[in-house]
XYZ file of C-alpha atoms in Angstrom:
723
model
C 50.205 -0.775 -10.018
C 50.819 0.702 -6.565
C 47.521 0.709 -4.637
C 48.234 4.240 -3.423
C 48.281 5.485 -7.023
C 45.464 3.310 -8.363
C 42.661 5.871 -8.136
C 44.795 8.743 -9.439
C 45.815 6.666 -12.468
C 42.185 5.710 -13.005
C 41.169 9.381 -12.834
C 43.833 10.429 -15.343
C 43.003 7.683 -17.851
C 39.265 8.347 -17.634
C 39.804 12.094 -17.974
C 41.831 11.507 -21.126
C 38.946 9.573 -22.687
C 35.947 11.794 -21.869
C 37.550 15.128 -21.002
C 35.228 15.834 -18.052
C 36.710 16.084 -14.564
C 33.220 15.653 -13.089
C 32.568 12.406 -14.992
C 36.098 11.151 -14.430
C 35.732 11.665 -10.681
C 32.391 9.850 -10.669
C 33.998 6.944 -12.554
C 36.713 6.682 -9.895
C 34.123 6.835 -7.102
C 32.155 4.035 -8.786
C 35.346 1.982 -8.921
C 35.786 2.441 -5.169
C 32.156 1.499 -4.532
C 32.737 -1.651 -6.603
C 35.519 -2.600 -4.150
C 38.302 -2.145 -6.663
C 41.197 -2.666 -6.759
C 40.715 -6.189 -5.447
C 44.316 -7.252 -6.032
C 45.571 -10.520 -7.453
C 45.204 -14.142 -6.412
C 48.612 -13.949 -4.799
C 48.034 -10.656 -2.995
C 44.564 -9.343 -2.216
C 43.978 -5.676 -1.473
C 42.505 -5.293 1.999
C 39.542 -3.072 2.786
C 41.771 -0.799 4.880
C 44.293 -0.466 2.031
C 41.462 0.457 -0.326
C 40.131 3.121 2.071
C 43.628 4.521 2.573
C 44.355 4.758 -1.154
C 41.000 6.312 -2.025
C 40.692 8.947 0.675
C 44.287 10.089 0.282
C 44.355 10.236 -3.516
C 45.572 13.427 -5.181
C 42.630 13.735 -7.592
C 40.520 15.235 -4.758
C 42.476 18.452 -5.238
C 41.321 18.874 -8.847
C 37.692 17.760 -8.952
C 34.757 20.192 -9.238
C 32.657 20.708 -6.121
C 29.585 19.412 -7.972
C 30.943 15.898 -7.415
C 30.375 16.278 -3.679
C 26.620 16.526 -4.238
C 26.339 13.333 -6.276
C 24.622 10.210 -4.968
C 27.731 8.137 -5.673
C 29.905 10.413 -3.576
C 27.449 10.343 -0.662
C 27.594 6.535 -0.693
C 31.395 6.643 -0.779
C 31.389 9.124 2.114
C 29.066 6.752 3.981
C 31.861 4.179 3.838
C 34.292 6.770 5.181
C 32.107 7.343 8.246
C 31.531 3.597 8.676
C 35.195 2.778 9.324
C 37.582 3.950 12.004
C 41.072 3.456 10.548
C 41.439 6.048 7.781
C 40.953 9.790 8.290
C 41.206 12.884 6.079
C 39.692 15.735 8.065
C 41.055 18.379 5.685
C 39.024 16.906 2.844
C 36.038 16.584 5.171
C 36.176 20.318 5.921
C 36.277 21.077 2.215
C 33.205 18.907 1.624
C 31.412 20.544 4.560
C 31.936 23.973 2.985
C 30.621 22.965 -0.425
C 27.938 20.378 0.385
C 27.035 20.077 4.084
C 23.970 18.013 3.144
C 26.249 15.310 1.727
C 28.029 15.130 5.082
C 24.729 14.867 6.942
C 23.340 12.173 4.654
C 26.525 10.124 4.821
C 26.613 10.386 8.610
C 22.985 9.258 8.782
C 23.501 6.304 6.443
C 26.632 5.176 8.333
C 24.517 4.710 11.501
C 26.711 6.946 13.648
C 23.498 7.660 15.549
C 24.059 4.256 17.173
C 27.878 4.387 17.365
C 28.952 7.092 19.836
C 32.307 5.407 20.428
C 33.386 5.355 16.788
C 36.118 7.930 16.220
C 34.286 9.284 13.179
C 31.709 10.739 15.580
C 34.503 12.845 17.034
C 35.202 14.213 13.558
C 31.527 15.121 13.128
C 31.535 16.965 16.470
C 34.688 18.788 15.425
C 32.930 19.899 12.230
C 29.992 21.132 14.317
C 32.312 23.267 16.449
C 33.727 24.927 13.357
C 30.386 25.237 11.549
C 27.672 25.389 14.238
C 25.110 26.940 11.901
C 25.361 23.987 9.528
C 25.879 21.092 11.919
C 24.819 22.296 15.378
C 21.233 21.055 15.332
C 22.248 17.940 13.402
C 24.780 16.837 16.025
C 22.358 17.784 18.812
C 19.833 15.327 17.362
C 22.458 12.572 17.233
C 23.471 13.314 20.842
C 19.837 12.898 21.915
C 19.679 9.583 20.057
C 22.942 8.498 21.689
C 21.617 9.400 25.134
C 18.318 7.596 24.655
C 20.084 4.518 23.304
C 22.490 4.545 26.236
C 19.626 4.728 28.750
C 17.726 1.897 27.052
C 20.894 -0.209 26.785
C 21.650 0.195 30.495
C 18.075 -0.756 31.369
C 18.250 -3.789 29.080
C 21.565 -4.943 30.539
C 20.182 -4.492 34.060
C 17.197 -6.669 33.147
C 19.495 -9.260 31.540
C 21.692 -9.463 34.640
C 18.720 -10.622 36.711
C 18.302 -13.631 34.405
C 21.910 -14.661 33.827
C 21.111 -17.932 35.603
C 18.240 -18.851 33.255
C 18.909 -21.868 31.048
C 17.579 -22.022 27.507
C 14.648 -24.390 28.010
C 13.428 -22.333 30.984
C 13.795 -19.192 28.884
C 11.586 -20.725 26.174
C 9.016 -21.785 28.768
C 8.688 -18.298 30.232
C 8.510 -16.760 26.751
C 5.622 -19.096 25.913
C 3.852 -18.193 29.149
C 4.344 -14.493 28.493
C 2.961 -14.840 24.950
C -0.279 -16.228 26.325
C -0.502 -14.019 29.402
C -0.094 -10.867 27.313
C -2.951 -11.998 25.108
C -1.026 -12.308 21.859
C -3.534 -14.856 20.701
C -6.449 -12.531 21.342
C -5.160 -10.291 18.578
C -6.584 -12.867 16.199
C -10.142 -12.225 15.088
C -11.837 -15.591 15.412
C -13.949 -14.956 12.317
C -11.603 -13.190 9.908
C -8.279 -14.467 11.267
C -6.836 -10.958 11.293
C -3.597 -10.314 13.143
C -2.220 -7.109 14.630
C 0.948 -7.564 12.560
C 2.972 -4.753 14.080
C 2.470 -5.745 17.701
C 2.948 -9.426 16.939
C 6.221 -8.720 15.087
C 7.450 -6.540 17.978
C 6.922 -9.372 20.429
C 8.461 -11.995 18.169
C 11.531 -9.879 17.411
C 12.034 -9.385 21.139
C 11.688 -13.139 21.740
C 14.339 -13.794 19.074
C 16.757 -11.257 20.559
C 16.321 -12.618 24.071
C 16.870 -16.158 22.837
C 20.030 -15.010 21.027
C 21.275 -13.316 24.209
C 20.546 -16.455 26.220
C 22.344 -18.708 23.719
C 25.332 -16.376 23.619
C 25.722 -16.591 27.396
C 24.740 -20.172 28.120
C 26.918 -23.193 28.814
C 26.992 -25.162 25.558
C 26.986 -28.479 27.397
C 23.647 -27.623 29.009
C 22.009 -27.654 25.577
C 22.200 -31.426 25.177
C 18.932 -32.078 26.977
C 16.580 -35.035 27.243
C 12.818 -35.260 27.561
C 13.292 -35.756 31.290
C 15.077 -32.375 31.480
C 12.155 -30.714 29.725
C 9.590 -32.387 31.977
C 11.482 -31.283 35.076
C 11.579 -27.697 33.782
C 7.872 -27.824 32.912
C 7.080 -29.119 36.388
C 9.135 -26.406 38.071
C 8.460 -23.381 35.899
C 5.197 -23.849 33.969
C 2.909 -26.240 35.860
C 2.662 -24.038 38.991
C 1.196 -21.245 36.851
C -1.270 -23.500 35.044
C -2.161 -25.939 37.833
C -1.495 -24.082 41.113
C -1.452 -26.247 44.245
C -0.542 -25.342 47.780
C 2.680 -27.352 47.888
C 4.160 -25.960 44.668
C 5.841 -22.581 44.660
C 5.138 -20.289 41.733
C 8.323 -18.573 40.574
C 6.707 -15.189 40.059
C 10.031 -13.388 40.383
C 11.643 -15.113 37.402
C 8.495 -14.647 35.365
C 8.273 -10.960 36.235
C 11.984 -10.542 35.526
C 11.527 -12.111 32.099
C 8.434 -10.002 31.448
C 10.498 -6.950 32.329
C 13.305 -8.119 30.034
C 10.842 -8.534 27.148
C 9.495 -5.031 27.787
C 13.028 -3.604 27.830
C 13.928 -5.506 24.658
C 10.814 -4.227 22.888
C 11.639 -0.682 24.057
C 15.163 -0.709 22.641
C 14.057 -2.477 19.446
C 11.307 0.096 18.929
C 13.726 2.934 19.548
C 16.180 1.527 16.997
C 13.575 0.854 14.306
C 11.281 3.849 14.821
C 13.784 6.502 15.897
C 17.436 5.656 15.172
C 16.923 3.767 11.912
C 14.202 6.195 10.890
C 16.755 8.995 11.309
C 19.395 6.992 9.435
C 17.479 5.524 6.517
C 14.046 7.094 6.095
C 14.464 9.954 3.631
C 10.726 10.674 3.738
C 11.119 12.317 7.158
C 13.417 14.843 8.837
C 14.349 15.322 12.483
C 14.409 18.684 14.210
C 14.956 19.987 17.750
C 11.926 21.494 19.464
C 12.031 22.443 23.174
C 15.095 20.271 23.647
C 13.474 17.185 22.099
C 13.900 15.548 18.711
C 10.696 15.696 16.687
C 9.892 14.150 13.313
C 8.651 16.210 10.378
C 7.562 15.057 6.941
C 10.240 15.745 4.316
C 9.009 13.838 1.265
C 5.375 12.777 1.217
C 5.778 10.798 -1.998
C 8.508 8.590 -0.501
C 6.245 7.802 2.445
C 3.375 6.977 0.098
C 5.697 4.784 -1.992
C 6.641 2.717 1.073
C 2.972 2.292 2.025
C 2.120 1.420 -1.581
C 4.825 -1.264 -1.749
C 3.583 -2.798 1.521
C 0.056 -2.922 0.089
C 1.332 -4.550 -3.089
C 2.985 -7.275 -1.051
C -0.327 -8.071 0.668
C -2.114 -8.086 -2.686
C 0.475 -10.544 -3.995
C -0.378 -12.843 -1.062
C -4.017 -12.703 -2.141
C -3.095 -13.277 -5.783
C -1.203 -16.474 -5.019
C -3.974 -17.660 -2.704
C -6.443 -17.252 -5.573
C -4.044 -19.136 -7.853
C -3.904 -21.877 -5.230
C -7.710 -22.086 -5.121
C -7.846 -22.376 -8.905
C -5.188 -25.073 -8.817
C -7.148 -27.035 -6.230
C -10.280 -26.831 -8.361
C -8.468 -27.812 -11.567
C -6.759 -30.798 -9.914
C -9.975 -32.088 -8.337
C -8.617 -31.697 -4.789
C -11.404 -29.228 -4.012
C -13.921 -32.051 -4.426
C -12.107 -34.505 -2.154
C -12.496 -34.981 1.582
C -9.116 -34.407 3.244
C -8.740 -36.213 6.550
C -11.699 -36.544 8.887
C -14.952 -34.731 8.176
C -14.396 -32.655 11.319
C -10.992 -31.450 10.136
C -11.749 -31.295 6.417
C -12.191 -27.512 6.106
C -8.941 -26.746 7.932
C -7.065 -29.441 6.002
C -8.442 -28.238 2.677
C -7.309 -24.688 3.428
C -3.864 -26.041 4.337
C -3.658 -27.822 0.980
C -4.778 -24.674 -0.886
C -2.156 -22.604 0.959
C 0.433 -25.243 0.083
C -0.453 -25.097 -3.612
C -0.320 -21.304 -3.396
C 3.110 -21.314 -1.705
C 4.442 -23.905 -4.141
C 3.343 -21.949 -7.213
C 4.982 -18.798 -5.860
C 8.265 -20.498 -4.999
C 8.468 -22.221 -8.380
C 7.369 -19.360 -10.637
C 8.992 -16.447 -8.761
C 11.926 -18.004 -6.913
C 12.944 -20.738 -9.330
C 12.562 -23.724 -7.022
C 12.093 -27.251 -8.289
C 10.206 -30.199 -6.865
C 13.077 -31.042 -4.508
C 15.578 -29.056 -2.439
C 18.235 -29.835 0.152
C 18.016 -29.276 3.912
C 21.025 -28.195 6.001
C 21.513 -31.845 6.955
C 22.022 -32.751 3.295
C 18.730 -34.647 3.038
C 16.614 -34.057 -0.074
C 13.243 -32.505 0.680
C 10.105 -32.678 -1.432
C 8.995 -29.049 -1.779
C 5.260 -29.756 -1.722
C 5.549 -32.010 1.321
C 7.734 -29.488 3.164
C 5.201 -26.723 2.552
C 2.268 -28.986 3.365
C 3.808 -29.961 6.695
C 4.061 -26.334 7.831
C 0.558 -25.453 6.632
C -0.830 -28.559 8.311
C 0.899 -27.576 11.551
C -0.689 -24.139 11.267
C -4.101 -25.697 10.645
C -3.643 -28.101 13.557
C -2.570 -25.479 16.079
C -5.375 -23.142 15.030
C -7.922 -25.909 15.530
C -6.435 -27.548 18.613
C -4.991 -24.511 20.379
C -6.185 -21.101 19.169
C -9.899 -21.814 18.782
C -10.461 -23.569 22.147
C -8.242 -21.044 23.899
C -10.347 -18.163 22.584
C -13.529 -19.879 23.759
C -12.069 -20.374 27.231
C -10.917 -16.727 27.400
C -14.439 -15.516 26.593
C -15.787 -17.594 29.467
C -13.009 -17.226 32.035
C -11.963 -13.626 31.275
C -8.475 -14.637 32.375
C -5.646 -15.777 30.116
C -3.902 -18.081 32.566
C -7.173 -19.731 33.588
C -8.026 -20.226 29.907
C -4.680 -21.805 29.054
C -4.923 -23.900 32.215
C -8.255 -25.321 31.049
C -6.859 -25.978 27.592
C -3.762 -27.712 28.962
C -5.879 -29.827 31.338
C -8.216 -30.884 28.533
C -5.176 -31.872 26.502
C -3.847 -34.030 29.332
C -7.212 -35.785 29.607
C -7.022 -36.568 25.869
C -3.382 -37.593 25.975
C -2.367 -34.489 24.004
C -0.027 -31.570 24.693
C -1.950 -28.288 24.779
C 0.652 -26.338 26.729
C 1.841 -22.985 25.323
C 5.078 -24.799 24.480
C 5.178 -28.280 22.961
C 7.973 -30.804 22.708
C 8.658 -34.288 21.379
C 11.543 -36.503 20.389
C 12.664 -36.419 16.790
C 11.541 -40.022 16.398
C 8.001 -39.195 17.552
C 7.868 -36.141 15.323
C 8.952 -38.191 12.319
C 6.109 -40.639 12.970
C 3.622 -37.735 13.035
C 5.005 -36.167 9.881
C 4.904 -39.451 7.951
C 1.204 -39.014 7.214
C 2.054 -35.851 5.251
C 4.446 -37.770 2.965
C 1.937 -40.323 1.701
C 2.071 -40.816 -2.076
C 1.829 -43.604 -4.646
C 5.344 -44.816 -3.915
C 4.899 -44.616 -0.133
C 1.238 -45.310 0.731
C 2.198 -45.556 4.405
C 4.379 -42.480 4.372
C 8.148 -42.105 4.169
C 10.177 -41.769 7.378
C 13.219 -40.500 5.497
C 11.162 -37.786 3.809
C 9.585 -36.825 7.143
C 13.038 -36.461 8.705
C 14.161 -34.254 5.816
C 11.114 -31.998 6.257
C 11.805 -31.637 9.977
C 15.431 -30.739 9.266
C 14.308 -28.176 6.685
C 12.193 -26.288 9.253
C 14.562 -26.818 12.203
C 16.516 -24.179 14.111
C 19.438 -25.894 15.864
C 19.878 -23.938 19.101
C 23.089 -25.683 20.163
C 24.808 -25.054 16.822
C 23.626 -21.453 16.947
C 24.986 -21.017 20.482
C 28.395 -22.261 19.333
C 28.460 -19.732 16.492
C 27.299 -16.884 18.723
C 30.059 -17.659 21.200
C 32.763 -17.951 18.534
C 34.936 -15.331 16.867
C 32.593 -15.482 13.870
C 29.589 -14.254 15.869
C 29.457 -10.972 13.927
C 28.851 -12.994 10.758
C 26.070 -15.021 12.349
C 22.685 -14.683 10.661
C 20.056 -15.408 13.279
C 16.780 -16.771 11.894
C 13.546 -15.070 12.757
C 11.713 -17.599 14.906
C 8.953 -18.129 12.325
C 11.464 -18.804 9.523
C 12.545 -22.033 11.216
C 9.818 -22.718 13.789
C 11.019 -26.129 15.037
C 13.673 -25.534 17.698
C 16.052 -28.417 18.336
C 17.805 -29.027 21.638
C 19.670 -32.304 21.589
C 17.215 -34.877 20.307
C 14.221 -32.862 21.448
C 12.084 -30.715 19.162
C 10.311 -27.695 20.658
C 7.563 -25.541 19.162
C 5.470 -22.509 20.050
C 1.908 -23.447 18.967
C 0.680 -19.831 19.146
C 3.448 -18.715 16.786
C 2.984 -21.427 14.162
C -0.768 -20.783 14.204
C -0.325 -17.081 13.396
C 2.731 -16.882 11.158
C 2.810 -16.151 7.430
C 4.009 -19.439 5.978
C 4.690 -18.000 2.540
C 7.148 -15.482 4.019
C 8.591 -18.201 6.254
C 9.313 -20.451 3.281
C 10.740 -17.691 1.068
C 13.061 -16.320 3.756
C 14.078 -19.760 4.990
C 15.404 -20.357 1.479
C 16.424 -16.892 0.308
C 17.620 -15.226 3.528
C 18.817 -17.951 5.872
C 19.634 -20.342 3.034
C 21.034 -17.743 0.626
C 24.336 -19.624 0.334
C 22.811 -22.989 -0.507
C 24.477 -24.773 -3.424
C 21.129 -24.779 -5.245
C 20.654 -21.002 -5.225
C 22.539 -20.412 -8.482
C 20.497 -23.073 -10.289
C 17.287 -21.563 -8.890
C 18.246 -18.129 -10.231
C 18.879 -19.682 -13.650
C 15.461 -21.346 -13.414
C 13.809 -17.981 -12.715
C 15.301 -16.603 -15.915
C 14.404 -19.707 -17.947
C 10.784 -19.735 -16.772
C 10.361 -16.026 -17.412
C 11.808 -16.601 -20.882
C 9.228 -19.314 -21.563
C 6.419 -17.014 -20.424
C 7.702 -14.328 -22.795
C 7.886 -16.836 -25.661
C 4.282 -17.833 -25.007
C 3.382 -14.188 -25.700
C 5.193 -14.260 -29.013
C 8.537 -12.783 -28.003
C 11.777 -13.998 -29.543
C 14.045 -14.616 -26.584
C 17.786 -14.933 -25.981
C 18.982 -16.273 -22.607
C 22.368 -15.500 -21.063
C 23.772 -13.694 -24.088
C 27.383 -12.536 -23.752
C 28.125 -9.386 -25.813
C 31.623 -8.816 -27.093
C 34.022 -6.938 -24.851
C 34.944 -3.409 -25.903
C 37.619 -0.877 -24.995
C 35.207 0.306 -22.282
C 35.198 -3.121 -20.660
C 33.070 -6.249 -20.384
C 29.299 -5.542 -20.443
C 28.718 -8.870 -18.729
C 26.272 -11.648 -19.466
C 22.730 -10.469 -20.184
C 20.076 -12.482 -18.362
C 17.276 -12.074 -20.925
C 16.902 -10.246 -24.222
C 13.452 -10.396 -25.805
C 12.098 -8.775 -28.934
C 8.729 -8.338 -30.608
C 7.639 -6.077 -33.484
C 11.017 -4.359 -33.786
C 11.253 -3.496 -30.089
C 13.785 -5.017 -27.724
C 13.707 -5.385 -23.918
C 16.856 -6.126 -21.899
C 16.117 -7.711 -18.522
C 18.424 -7.935 -15.506
C 16.964 -10.408 -12.986
C 17.612 -10.155 -9.216
C 16.353 -12.629 -6.616
C 16.538 -12.017 -2.871
C 14.327 -12.294 0.224
C 11.323 -10.453 1.674
C 12.285 -7.409 3.749
C 10.362 -5.582 6.437
C 12.596 -2.694 7.569
C 13.677 0.635 6.093
C 17.287 -0.305 6.836
C 17.158 -3.511 4.799
C 15.340 -1.681 1.994
C 18.010 1.052 1.952
C 20.840 -1.476 1.666
C 18.976 -3.286 -1.119
C 18.493 0.023 -2.933
C 22.056 1.289 -2.597
C 23.784 -2.017 -3.267
C 21.847 -4.572 -5.317
C 19.536 -2.234 -7.235
C 22.086 0.515 -7.748
C 24.528 -2.037 -9.153
C 21.756 -3.515 -11.303
C 21.064 -0.089 -12.799
C 24.727 0.209 -13.837
C 24.606 -3.304 -15.279
C 21.482 -2.589 -17.329
C 23.030 0.624 -18.661
C 26.109 -1.229 -19.925
C 24.053 -4.074 -21.351
C 21.530 -1.882 -23.155
C 24.421 -0.042 -24.809
C 26.032 -3.358 -25.748
C 22.776 -4.626 -27.272
C 22.396 -1.424 -29.298
C 25.906 -1.827 -30.661
C 25.409 -5.508 -31.450
C 22.174 -4.763 -33.284
C 24.055 -2.394 -35.571
C 26.759 -4.842 -36.613
C 25.500 -8.413 -36.141
C 22.803 -9.567 -38.564
C 22.690 -13.034 -37.013
C 21.893 -11.481 -33.654
C 19.128 -9.387 -35.233
C 17.738 -12.411 -37.050
C 17.668 -14.484 -33.854
C 15.547 -11.795 -32.248
C 13.240 -11.728 -35.284
C 14.106 -8.126 -36.165
C 13.659 -6.818 -39.692
C 16.877 -5.921 -41.448
C 15.466 -2.636 -42.729
C 15.037 -1.279 -39.191
C 18.523 -0.053 -38.345
C 17.800 1.142 -34.838
C 14.996 -0.707 -33.028
C 13.977 0.781 -29.701
C 15.787 -0.898 -26.765
C 14.256 -0.768 -23.274
C 16.032 -1.936 -20.122
C 14.365 -3.163 -16.926
C 15.555 -4.475 -13.561
C 13.316 -7.424 -12.680
C 13.417 -8.079 -8.936
C 11.702 -10.664 -6.755
C 11.565 -8.029 -4.000
C 8.941 -5.283 -3.807
C 11.090 -2.555 -2.206
C 11.776 0.570 -4.287
C 9.269 -0.636 -6.847
C 8.902 1.466 -9.999
C 11.880 3.597 -9.105
C 14.674 4.164 -11.613
C 18.330 3.275 -11.251
C 20.743 4.819 -13.735
C 17.569 5.758 -15.595
C 16.201 2.215 -15.805
C 12.945 0.997 -14.297
C 12.929 -1.487 -11.435
C 9.781 -3.626 -11.377
C 8.820 -6.717 -9.389
C 8.933 -10.066 -11.159
C 5.448 -10.870 -9.887
C 4.025 -7.771 -11.565
C 5.670 -8.735 -14.860
C 4.311 -12.288 -14.634
C 0.800 -11.010 -13.901
C 0.998 -8.647 -16.865
C 2.150 -11.469 -19.160
C -0.497 -13.889 -17.846
C -3.165 -11.158 -17.975
C -4.709 -12.260 -14.688
C -4.498 -9.072 -12.611
C -8.134 -9.734 -11.648
C -6.745 -12.341 -9.224
C -5.302 -9.488 -7.146
C -8.882 -8.794 -6.048
C -10.713 -10.424 -3.187
C -12.156 -13.744 -4.349
C -15.714 -12.391 -4.040
C -14.900 -9.577 -6.501
C -12.975 -11.546 -9.109
C -14.007 -10.940 -12.710
C -12.313 -13.509 -15.002
C -13.480 -11.528 -18.026
C -11.366 -8.511 -17.048
C -8.291 -7.967 -19.221
C -5.321 -5.643 -19.418
C -5.398 -5.953 -23.216
C -8.868 -5.029 -24.520
C -7.392 -4.563 -28.005
C -5.224 -7.679 -27.819
C -1.676 -8.211 -26.626
C 1.093 -6.134 -28.165
C 4.571 -5.060 -27.186
C 3.367 -1.456 -26.955
C 0.516 -2.288 -24.588
C 2.784 -4.530 -22.488
C 5.395 -1.775 -22.135
C 2.716 0.746 -21.156
C 1.136 -1.620 -18.623
C 4.477 -2.039 -16.844
C 5.746 1.522 -17.209
C 2.483 3.053 -15.949
C 1.620 0.403 -13.318
C -1.686 -0.524 -14.938
C -1.620 -3.936 -13.246
C -2.639 -2.096 -10.073
C -5.288 0.210 -11.534
C -8.234 -1.942 -10.418
C -6.881 -2.657 -6.917
């Protein structure tokens, strides 16, 4: 079929079946959103060809205007504004007359607020000229955002130009000095270990962006450094600040230039996240013009509360898994054992508990097994990999954070405090600088003690190397990618996700970062965000489904895994992840596994892509299950359903490892986090409480477990009632 006619033919055939132009149009729009037609193996349909065929189809002339207000159409229109090749301004004018809000939403979602040079912005301005009452204020807001972004970009580029000479190791040194000088570490409460998360994340995001800029503009050959290179840089750029002597010149200018660059990077990052992306993706607020300035007004209080609620749930999950880790330590007898020296026992024990907690979460929620593969191809023991990071955190808290805080209280000066700490380290033969380094060989020898087991009582060098590779961020390889034609496809790790930076054969770490970071998030995103394309990911997803199935069976459910319903004239429903039944009720589960998000932009993309697609999948699969129940007695028998019940109730859920958009509905079907479902099945929601308030006698099922009570607990969020 000619691509140009594809959507018109689809519209005509769909209209013949259901007789509704509205529904037929929505079906065609869904086809476009599903990136169809895709073409054949011999000739693929390009994205541009798809845009051209869709936006110049003839069916636009016959559809009802109600289509323009649909969510599907707004998402399709978002794609229109996100590309610069295809244009249909006549259609755009028609949409603007019937549903100006759809235009505004699509423009917001397409991020034109950050793309003043995209030709689609010219079309929006042209619309505003013709319909100033509808689009005048809207375009004025975008112009203000453009202007502010331009100013911040110019200031950032000016700050970058002053440091074009800075090599990567020097850049890392000055970042480490800045982190201490700006009192990042003092945001930790010495008693409760509380962190000002927002300010810390702002600094760390800026550090990552500056490092990326440096790597993109550095000479690749300069990244093959030796320990001597590092020592020379330390002597020139760090030692004069920590151990000032008359003969050594302190490079205050470079340090101030880098401090200014960090400030400019934080400013533009904050603008993008809190203003531009808030305008683009936060539907809980609205922007308006007041006295020539853009101001934010609340548009949907419930959406704002939902976002706050989901963030709170994520923190409660952290506490839940920590409590599970404590219970595991007690059950295994580890809680009664001395770990390491008596002096370090408490810190080491907490590291082991955190490791057990992280391991349980990765296995039960993310489908990991005892071993995984690092980028180097080496097999890594999951427990040992997690233990190594938690032990590093424990070590840097004990050896760096705690003494630093004591020195700050006495000295009342950050640089003097870090100077004392560094000097004490030198006297003990240890590195207590705000940046540490070692050869890979030395690091392997240190990590060996964390790989001790029955088979390797002295530790395993090969296992230690694999662990190091698992947590390593290869700066030279990253620089090559950033400087290549594929740079736009480059996924830059957050610094905490892979906190061992490699330059040549040297390994570099920020002790203040490893001491403060969330290791559970680091592990999950290392695997699920940075390592999303690992060969093991598919098997891990299958393991998630299999383990959830076993948990359901333990509650008495009859379970079918990966059932493939028969194809019908309406198409292929697709493989169903899990079907479970109990007492003549059936639940169809669609399982999704991704990473932990922190921004409204990432949450919006997850909602409009993964979850929206999942809702469509569940709809098809629920209908397929209903049909199969009517005609397949073997299927009914497998699910333990009585033959005299012709139409058992069928419920569909989207089960997601992510917390975003929790308890929202997609195509009418509930999205709920996998962790919530597991807690409901295990009946241990009391572990969401602080350990001092845990009541093991508390239960979600005072009258005993039943399918009805389980459905109600999930549907009405009763897992969270006591939190």
